[in-house]
mmCIF file of C-alpha atoms in Angstrom:
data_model
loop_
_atom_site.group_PDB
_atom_site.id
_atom_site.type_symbol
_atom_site.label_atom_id
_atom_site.label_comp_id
_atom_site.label_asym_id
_atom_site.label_seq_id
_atom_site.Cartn_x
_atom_site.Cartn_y
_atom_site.Cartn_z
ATOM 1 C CA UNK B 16 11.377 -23.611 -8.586
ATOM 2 C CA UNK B 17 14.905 -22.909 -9.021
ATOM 3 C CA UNK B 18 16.033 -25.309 -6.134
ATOM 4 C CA UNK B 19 13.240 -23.201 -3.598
ATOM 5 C CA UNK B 20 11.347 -25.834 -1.785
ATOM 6 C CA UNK B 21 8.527 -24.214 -0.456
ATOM 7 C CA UNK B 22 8.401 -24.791 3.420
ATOM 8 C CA UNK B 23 5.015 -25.007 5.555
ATOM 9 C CA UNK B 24 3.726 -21.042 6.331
ATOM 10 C CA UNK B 25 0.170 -20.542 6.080
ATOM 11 C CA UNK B 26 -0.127 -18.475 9.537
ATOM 12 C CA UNK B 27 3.246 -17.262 9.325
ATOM 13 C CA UNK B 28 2.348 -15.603 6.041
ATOM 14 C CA UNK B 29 -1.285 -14.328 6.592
ATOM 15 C CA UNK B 30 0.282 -12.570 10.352
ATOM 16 C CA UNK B 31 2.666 -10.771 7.528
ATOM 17 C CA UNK B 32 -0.298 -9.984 5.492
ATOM 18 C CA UNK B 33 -2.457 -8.567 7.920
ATOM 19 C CA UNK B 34 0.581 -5.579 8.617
ATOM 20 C CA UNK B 35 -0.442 -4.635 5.068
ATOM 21 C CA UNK B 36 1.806 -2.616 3.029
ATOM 22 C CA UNK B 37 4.106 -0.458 4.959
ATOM 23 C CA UNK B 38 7.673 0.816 5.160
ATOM 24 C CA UNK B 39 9.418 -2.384 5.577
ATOM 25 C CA UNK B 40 6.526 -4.089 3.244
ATOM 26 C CA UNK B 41 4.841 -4.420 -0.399
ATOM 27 C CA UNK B 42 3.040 -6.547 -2.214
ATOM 28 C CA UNK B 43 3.521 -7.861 -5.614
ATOM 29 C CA UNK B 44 1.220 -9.934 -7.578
ATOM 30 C CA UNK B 45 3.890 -11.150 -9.910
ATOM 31 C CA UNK B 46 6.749 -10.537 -11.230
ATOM 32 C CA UNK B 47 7.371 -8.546 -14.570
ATOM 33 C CA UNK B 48 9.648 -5.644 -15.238
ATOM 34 C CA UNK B 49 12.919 -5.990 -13.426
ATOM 35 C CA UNK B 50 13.593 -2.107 -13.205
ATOM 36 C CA UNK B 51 10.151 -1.442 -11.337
ATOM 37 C CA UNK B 52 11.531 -4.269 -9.098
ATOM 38 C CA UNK B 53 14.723 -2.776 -8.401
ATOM 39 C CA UNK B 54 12.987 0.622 -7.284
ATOM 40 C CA UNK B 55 11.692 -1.298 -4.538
ATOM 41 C CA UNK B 56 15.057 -3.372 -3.442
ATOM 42 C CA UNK B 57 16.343 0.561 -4.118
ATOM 43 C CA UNK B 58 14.263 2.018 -2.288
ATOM 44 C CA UNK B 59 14.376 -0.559 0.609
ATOM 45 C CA UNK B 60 18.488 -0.692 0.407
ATOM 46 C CA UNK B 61 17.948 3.247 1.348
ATOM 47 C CA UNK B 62 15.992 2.467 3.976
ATOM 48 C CA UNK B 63 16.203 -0.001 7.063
ATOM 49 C CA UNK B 64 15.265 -2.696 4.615
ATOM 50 C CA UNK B 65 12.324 -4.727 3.855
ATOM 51 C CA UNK B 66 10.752 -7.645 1.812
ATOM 52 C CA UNK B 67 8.542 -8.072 -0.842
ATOM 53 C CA UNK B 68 5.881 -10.657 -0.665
ATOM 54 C CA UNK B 69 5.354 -11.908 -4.206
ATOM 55 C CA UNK B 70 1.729 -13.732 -4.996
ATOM 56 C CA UNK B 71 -0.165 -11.279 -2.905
ATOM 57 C CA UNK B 72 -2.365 -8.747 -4.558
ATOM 58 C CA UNK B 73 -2.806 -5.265 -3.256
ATOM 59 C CA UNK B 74 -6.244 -5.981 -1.319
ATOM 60 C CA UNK B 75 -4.021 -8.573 0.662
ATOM 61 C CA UNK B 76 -5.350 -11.905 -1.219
ATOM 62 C CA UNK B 77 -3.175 -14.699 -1.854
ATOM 63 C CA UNK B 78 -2.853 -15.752 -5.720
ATOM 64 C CA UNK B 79 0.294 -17.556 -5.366
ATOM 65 C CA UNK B 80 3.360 -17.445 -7.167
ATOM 66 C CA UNK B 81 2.644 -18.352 -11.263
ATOM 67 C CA UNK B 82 5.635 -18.146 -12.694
ATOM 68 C CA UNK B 83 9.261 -19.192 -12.046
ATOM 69 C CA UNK B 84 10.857 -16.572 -13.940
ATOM 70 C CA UNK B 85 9.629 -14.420 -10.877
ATOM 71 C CA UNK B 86 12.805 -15.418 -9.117
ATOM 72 C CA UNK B 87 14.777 -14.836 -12.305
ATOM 73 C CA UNK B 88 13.818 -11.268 -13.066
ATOM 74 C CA UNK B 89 14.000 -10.855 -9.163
ATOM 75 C CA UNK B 90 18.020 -11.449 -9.488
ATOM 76 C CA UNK B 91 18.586 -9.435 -12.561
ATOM 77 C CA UNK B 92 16.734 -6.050 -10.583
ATOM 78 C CA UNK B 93 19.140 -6.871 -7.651
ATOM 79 C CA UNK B 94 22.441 -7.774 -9.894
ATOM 80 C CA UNK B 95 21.848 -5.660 -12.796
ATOM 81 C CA UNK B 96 19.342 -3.141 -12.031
ATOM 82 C CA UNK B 97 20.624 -2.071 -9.166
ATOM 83 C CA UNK B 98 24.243 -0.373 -8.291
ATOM 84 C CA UNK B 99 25.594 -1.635 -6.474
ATOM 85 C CA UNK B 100 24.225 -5.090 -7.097
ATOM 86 C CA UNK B 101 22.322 -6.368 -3.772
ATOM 87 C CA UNK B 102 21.811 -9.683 -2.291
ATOM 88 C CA UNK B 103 18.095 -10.411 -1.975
ATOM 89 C CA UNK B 104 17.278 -13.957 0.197
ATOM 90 C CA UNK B 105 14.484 -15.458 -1.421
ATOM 91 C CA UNK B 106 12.129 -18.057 0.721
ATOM 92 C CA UNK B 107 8.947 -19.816 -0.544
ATOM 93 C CA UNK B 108 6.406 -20.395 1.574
ATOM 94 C CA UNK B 109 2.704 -23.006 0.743
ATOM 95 C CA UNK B 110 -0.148 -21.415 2.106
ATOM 96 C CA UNK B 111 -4.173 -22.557 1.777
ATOM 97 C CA UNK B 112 -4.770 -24.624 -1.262
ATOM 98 C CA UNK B 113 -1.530 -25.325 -2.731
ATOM 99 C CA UNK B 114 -0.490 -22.366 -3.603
ATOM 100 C CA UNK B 115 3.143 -20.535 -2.523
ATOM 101 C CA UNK B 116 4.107 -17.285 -1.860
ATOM 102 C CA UNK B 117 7.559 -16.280 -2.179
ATOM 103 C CA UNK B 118 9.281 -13.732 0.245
ATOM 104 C CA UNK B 119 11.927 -11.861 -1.314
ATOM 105 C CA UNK B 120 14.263 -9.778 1.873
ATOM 106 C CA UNK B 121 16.487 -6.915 1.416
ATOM 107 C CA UNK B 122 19.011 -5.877 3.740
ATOM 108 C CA UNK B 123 20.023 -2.145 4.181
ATOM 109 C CA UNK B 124 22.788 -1.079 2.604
ATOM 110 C CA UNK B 125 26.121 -1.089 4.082
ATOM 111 C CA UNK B 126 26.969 1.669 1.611
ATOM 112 C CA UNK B 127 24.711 3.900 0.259
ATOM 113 C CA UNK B 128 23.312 5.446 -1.766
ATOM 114 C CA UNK B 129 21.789 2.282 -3.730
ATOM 115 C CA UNK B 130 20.955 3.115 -7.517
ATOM 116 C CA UNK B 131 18.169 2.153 -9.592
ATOM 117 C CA UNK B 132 18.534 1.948 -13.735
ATOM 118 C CA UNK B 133 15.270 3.193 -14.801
ATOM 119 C CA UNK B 134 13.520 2.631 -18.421
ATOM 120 C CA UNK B 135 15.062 5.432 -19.213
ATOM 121 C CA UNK B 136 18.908 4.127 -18.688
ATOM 122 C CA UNK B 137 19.230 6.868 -15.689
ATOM 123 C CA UNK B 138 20.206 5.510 -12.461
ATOM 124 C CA UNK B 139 18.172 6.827 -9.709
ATOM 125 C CA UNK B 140 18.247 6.586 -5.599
ATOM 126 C CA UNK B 141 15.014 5.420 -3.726
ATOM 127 C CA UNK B 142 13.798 5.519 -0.490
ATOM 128 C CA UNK B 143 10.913 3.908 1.575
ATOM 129 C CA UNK B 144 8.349 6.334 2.990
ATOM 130 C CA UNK B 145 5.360 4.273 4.397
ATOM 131 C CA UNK B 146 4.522 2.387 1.424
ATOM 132 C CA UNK B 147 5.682 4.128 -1.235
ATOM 133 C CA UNK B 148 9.044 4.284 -3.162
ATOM 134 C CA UNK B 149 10.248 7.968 -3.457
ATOM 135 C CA UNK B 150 13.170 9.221 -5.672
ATOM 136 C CA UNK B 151 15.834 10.421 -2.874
ATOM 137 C CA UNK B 152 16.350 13.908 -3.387
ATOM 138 C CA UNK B 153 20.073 15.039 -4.492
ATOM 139 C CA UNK B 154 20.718 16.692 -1.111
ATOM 140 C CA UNK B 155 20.192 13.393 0.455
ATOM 141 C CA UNK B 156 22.128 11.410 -2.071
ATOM 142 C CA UNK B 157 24.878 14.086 -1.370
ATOM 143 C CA UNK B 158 24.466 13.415 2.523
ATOM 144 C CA UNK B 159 24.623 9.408 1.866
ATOM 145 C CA UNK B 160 28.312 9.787 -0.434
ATOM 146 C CA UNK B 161 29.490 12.024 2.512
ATOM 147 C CA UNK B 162 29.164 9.585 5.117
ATOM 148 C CA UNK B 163 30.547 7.379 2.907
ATOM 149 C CA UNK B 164 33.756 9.675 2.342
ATOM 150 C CA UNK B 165 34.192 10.911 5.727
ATOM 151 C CA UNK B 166 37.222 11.305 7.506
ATOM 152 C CA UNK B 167 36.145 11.292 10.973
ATOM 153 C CA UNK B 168 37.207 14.410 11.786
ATOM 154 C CA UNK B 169 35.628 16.801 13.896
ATOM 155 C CA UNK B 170 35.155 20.581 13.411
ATOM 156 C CA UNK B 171 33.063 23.485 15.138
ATOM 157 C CA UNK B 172 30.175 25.133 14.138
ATOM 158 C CA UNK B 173 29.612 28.375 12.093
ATOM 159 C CA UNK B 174 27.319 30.794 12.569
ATOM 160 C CA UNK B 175 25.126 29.835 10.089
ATOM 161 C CA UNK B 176 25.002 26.261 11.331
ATOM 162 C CA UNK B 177 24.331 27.203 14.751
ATOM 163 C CA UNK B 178 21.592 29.161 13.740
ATOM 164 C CA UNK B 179 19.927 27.014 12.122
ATOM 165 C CA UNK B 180 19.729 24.385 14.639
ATOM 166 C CA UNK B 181 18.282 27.179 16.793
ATOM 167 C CA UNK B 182 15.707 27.582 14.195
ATOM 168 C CA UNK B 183 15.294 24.057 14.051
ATOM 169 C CA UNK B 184 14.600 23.760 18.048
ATOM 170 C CA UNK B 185 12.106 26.258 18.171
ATOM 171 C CA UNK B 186 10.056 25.545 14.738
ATOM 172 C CA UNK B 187 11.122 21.982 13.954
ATOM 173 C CA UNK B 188 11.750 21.191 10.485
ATOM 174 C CA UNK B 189 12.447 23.540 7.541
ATOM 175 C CA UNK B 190 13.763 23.312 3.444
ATOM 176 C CA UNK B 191 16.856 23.796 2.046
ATOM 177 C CA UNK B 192 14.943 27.198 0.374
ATOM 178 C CA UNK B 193 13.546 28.642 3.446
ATOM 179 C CA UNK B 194 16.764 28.154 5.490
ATOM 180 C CA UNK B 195 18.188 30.013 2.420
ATOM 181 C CA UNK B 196 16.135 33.209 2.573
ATOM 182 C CA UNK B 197 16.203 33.363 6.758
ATOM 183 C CA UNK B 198 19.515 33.039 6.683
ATOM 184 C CA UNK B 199 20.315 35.265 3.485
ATOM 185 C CA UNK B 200 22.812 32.756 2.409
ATOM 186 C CA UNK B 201 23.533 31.072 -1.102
ATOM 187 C CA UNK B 202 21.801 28.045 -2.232
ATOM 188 C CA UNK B 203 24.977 26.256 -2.340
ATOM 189 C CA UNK B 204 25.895 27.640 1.352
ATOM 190 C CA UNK B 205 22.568 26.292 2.623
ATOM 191 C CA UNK B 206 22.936 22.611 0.867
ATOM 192 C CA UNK B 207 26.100 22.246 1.522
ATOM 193 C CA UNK B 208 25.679 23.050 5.702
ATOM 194 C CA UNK B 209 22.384 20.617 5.710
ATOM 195 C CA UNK B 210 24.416 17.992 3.990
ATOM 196 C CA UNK B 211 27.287 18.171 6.536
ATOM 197 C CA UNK B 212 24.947 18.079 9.605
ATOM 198 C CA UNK B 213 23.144 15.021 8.445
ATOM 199 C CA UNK B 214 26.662 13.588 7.457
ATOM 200 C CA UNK B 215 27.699 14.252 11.585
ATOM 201 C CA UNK B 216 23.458 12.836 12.312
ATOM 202 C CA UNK B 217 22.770 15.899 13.589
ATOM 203 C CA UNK B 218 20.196 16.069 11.384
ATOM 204 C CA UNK B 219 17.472 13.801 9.663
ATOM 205 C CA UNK B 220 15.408 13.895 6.608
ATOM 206 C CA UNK B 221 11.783 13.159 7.294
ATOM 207 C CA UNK B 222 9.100 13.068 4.773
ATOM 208 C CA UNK B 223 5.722 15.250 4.582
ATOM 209 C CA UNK B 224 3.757 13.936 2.093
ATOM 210 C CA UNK B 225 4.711 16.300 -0.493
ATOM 211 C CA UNK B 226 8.624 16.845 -0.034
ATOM 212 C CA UNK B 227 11.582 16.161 2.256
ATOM 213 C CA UNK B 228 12.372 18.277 5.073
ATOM 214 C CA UNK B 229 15.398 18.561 7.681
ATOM 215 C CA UNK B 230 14.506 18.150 11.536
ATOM 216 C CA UNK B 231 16.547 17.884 14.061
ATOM 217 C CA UNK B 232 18.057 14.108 14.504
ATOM 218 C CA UNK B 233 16.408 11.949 17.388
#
């Protein structure tokens, strides 16, 4: 397949089964629509990176790798799915009975945010929250092209930024709209303070299950 010779990993690739799917994880059965793929190499970019294990189910069974146009539509999510492009290092692996399971490794990004082109021709950021793939919200898109474009330089803080890390320390994590109304400030104001703290890691976007929040950076 492709020039992949499939090297000996039966326990190697059960130990990564038995993790199940997680942050740095998923599962794919096979291969078949290269945007869906490129959410995940997205989403994983975003992240601290991951792999996908292709020939596992869901469940965690092994049906092996059917196809090698897998590894094809792989590379077109990562070259032309994605922006920008990606590297993804693909290794096969034979397991029980013949059959081989390919493990497809993404990096994180040196320079995010990492796009996705959806069905829809929009390109969209993604991030890794346990296993799922979550479209990044703009205010963290906005924090990831600041980091990108910063200068270095250092500056005090307002008011308004102070207080809200004092917020922050007593109650923990909070939205761009509530730290709007406490503080009686614009939406724009608020946004634009969060992204700059989380530009200097100062603060952190952590997920609830239901929407990002800002906390306090570890």
């Amino acid at each position: 397949m492709k020039d992949i010779k499939a090297i000996k990993g039966k326990y190697y690739i059960h130990s990564l089964i038995s993790e199940g799917e997680h942050e740095h994880q998923d599962f794919k059965f096979a291969i078949t629509d290269a945007a869906k793929i490129a959410h995940s190499i997205s989403a994983f970019a975003n992240n601290d990176g991951g792999r996908l294990l292709i020939g596992v189910k869901d469940n965690g069974n092994i049906a092996g790798v059917r196809n090698e146009e897998d590894i094809y539509v792989i590379e077109q999510a990562a070259q032309m799915y994605c922006h920008p492009p990606q590297d993804v290092k693909m290794t096969a692996f034979s397991v029980e009975g013949g059959a081989m399971v390919l493990r497809a490794e993404i990096m994180r990004a040196e320079r995010r945010p990492v796009f996705a082109r959806d069905i829809d021709g929009k390109f969209r950021a993604y991030y890794r929250v346990k296993d799922e793939n979550i479209v990044a919200p703009a205010i963290m898109v906005r924090v990831w092209q600041r980091k990108q474009a910063d200068d270095g330089c250092i500056f005090s803080l307002s008011d308004a930024e102070t207080a809200l890390l004092r917020y922050l320390d007593e109650w923990g994590m909070t939205t761009v709209d509530d730290y709007m109304h406490g503080a009686h400030i614009s939406r724009e104001t608020a946004e634009e303070i969060i992204v700059r703290l989380c530009a200097m890691d100062v603060l952190e976007f952590v997920y609830t299950g239901s929407e990002f929040k800002v906390v306090r950076a570890e």
